[in-house]
XYZ file of C-alpha atoms in Angstrom:
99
model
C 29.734 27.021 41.216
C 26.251 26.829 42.292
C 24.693 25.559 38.770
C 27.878 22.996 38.712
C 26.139 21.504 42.550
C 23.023 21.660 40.648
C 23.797 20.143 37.306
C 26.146 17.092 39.857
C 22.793 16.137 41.567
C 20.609 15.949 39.061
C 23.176 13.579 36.835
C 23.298 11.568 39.963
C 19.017 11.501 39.992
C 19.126 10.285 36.400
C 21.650 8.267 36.771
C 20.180 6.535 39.860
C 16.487 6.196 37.731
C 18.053 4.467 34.836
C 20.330 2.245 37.161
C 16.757 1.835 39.220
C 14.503 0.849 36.100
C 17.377 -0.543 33.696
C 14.996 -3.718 33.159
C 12.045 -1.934 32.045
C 14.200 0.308 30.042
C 16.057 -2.441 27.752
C 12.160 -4.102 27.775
C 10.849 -0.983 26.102
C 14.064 -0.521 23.935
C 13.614 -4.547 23.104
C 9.921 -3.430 21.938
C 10.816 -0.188 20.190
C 13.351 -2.618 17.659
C 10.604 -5.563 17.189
C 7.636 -3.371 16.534
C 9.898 -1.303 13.881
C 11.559 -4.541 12.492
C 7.293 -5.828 12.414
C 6.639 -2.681 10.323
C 9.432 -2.767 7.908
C 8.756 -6.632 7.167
C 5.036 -5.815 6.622
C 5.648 -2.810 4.465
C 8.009 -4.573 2.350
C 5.599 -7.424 1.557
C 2.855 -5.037 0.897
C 4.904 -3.528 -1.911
C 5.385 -6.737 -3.218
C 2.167 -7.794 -3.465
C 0.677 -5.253 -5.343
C 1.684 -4.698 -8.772
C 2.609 -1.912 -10.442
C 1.454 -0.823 -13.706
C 2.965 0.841 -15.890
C 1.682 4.438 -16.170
C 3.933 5.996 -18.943
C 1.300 4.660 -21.879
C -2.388 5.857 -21.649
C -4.653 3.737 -21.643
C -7.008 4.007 -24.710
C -11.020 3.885 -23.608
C -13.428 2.784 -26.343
C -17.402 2.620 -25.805
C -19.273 -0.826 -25.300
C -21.762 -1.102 -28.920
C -24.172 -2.607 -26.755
C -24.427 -0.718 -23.358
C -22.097 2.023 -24.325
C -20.086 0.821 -20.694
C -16.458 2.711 -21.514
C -13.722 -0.132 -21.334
C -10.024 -0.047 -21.534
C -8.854 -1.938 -25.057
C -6.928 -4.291 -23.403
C -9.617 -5.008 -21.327
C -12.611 -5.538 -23.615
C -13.452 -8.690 -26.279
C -13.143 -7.581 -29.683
C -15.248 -8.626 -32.650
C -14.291 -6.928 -35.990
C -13.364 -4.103 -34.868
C -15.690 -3.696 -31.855
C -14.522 -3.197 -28.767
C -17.655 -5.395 -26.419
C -17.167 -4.923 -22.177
C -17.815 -8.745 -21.688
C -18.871 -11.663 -23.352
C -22.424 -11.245 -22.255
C -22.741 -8.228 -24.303
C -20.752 -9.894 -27.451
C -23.487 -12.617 -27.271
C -26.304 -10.606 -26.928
C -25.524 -8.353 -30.077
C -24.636 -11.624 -31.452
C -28.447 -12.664 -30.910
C -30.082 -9.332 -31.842
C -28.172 -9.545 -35.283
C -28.708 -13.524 -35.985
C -32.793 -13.188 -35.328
């Protein structure tokens, strides 16, 4: 009987702090739901943005001729069977054979 006196009073305590501070409550309840809508929005375009690649073929690396800079094929300017890391390189082999 005693802890039933107990557990009546402090009901009515808790009771009477949420009736007290019900505003405050439903401000930082309004919060909670905007700031976790905020994050879900922002994740969600942050997936979007970046783009996936697609990770099940490997990529194949081949060595610059000129600098010996290791490029991805699909990356890299090819000259008869040469795989170059830019243009500048391309050129400059281009020069060195030409003179």
């Amino acid at each position: 009987m005693k802890w039933l006196v107990v557990l009546l009073i402090l009901a009515a305590v808790i009771a009477y702090v949420i009736y007290r501070y019900r505003k405050h409550l439903q401000t930082a309840w309004f919060m909670y739901r905007t700031f976790r809508q905020m994050r879900k929005r922002t994740q969600a375009a942050r997936q979007k943005q970046v783009p996936e690649r697609d990770t099940s073929q490997a990529t194949e690396l081949t060595p610059c001729p000129k600098c010996g800079k290791w490029t991805a094929k699909e990356d890299g300017v090819k000259l008869k069977g040469d795989y170059f890391c830019s243009l500048t390189c391309l050129e400059e082999t281009m020069a060195e054979k030409a003179g």
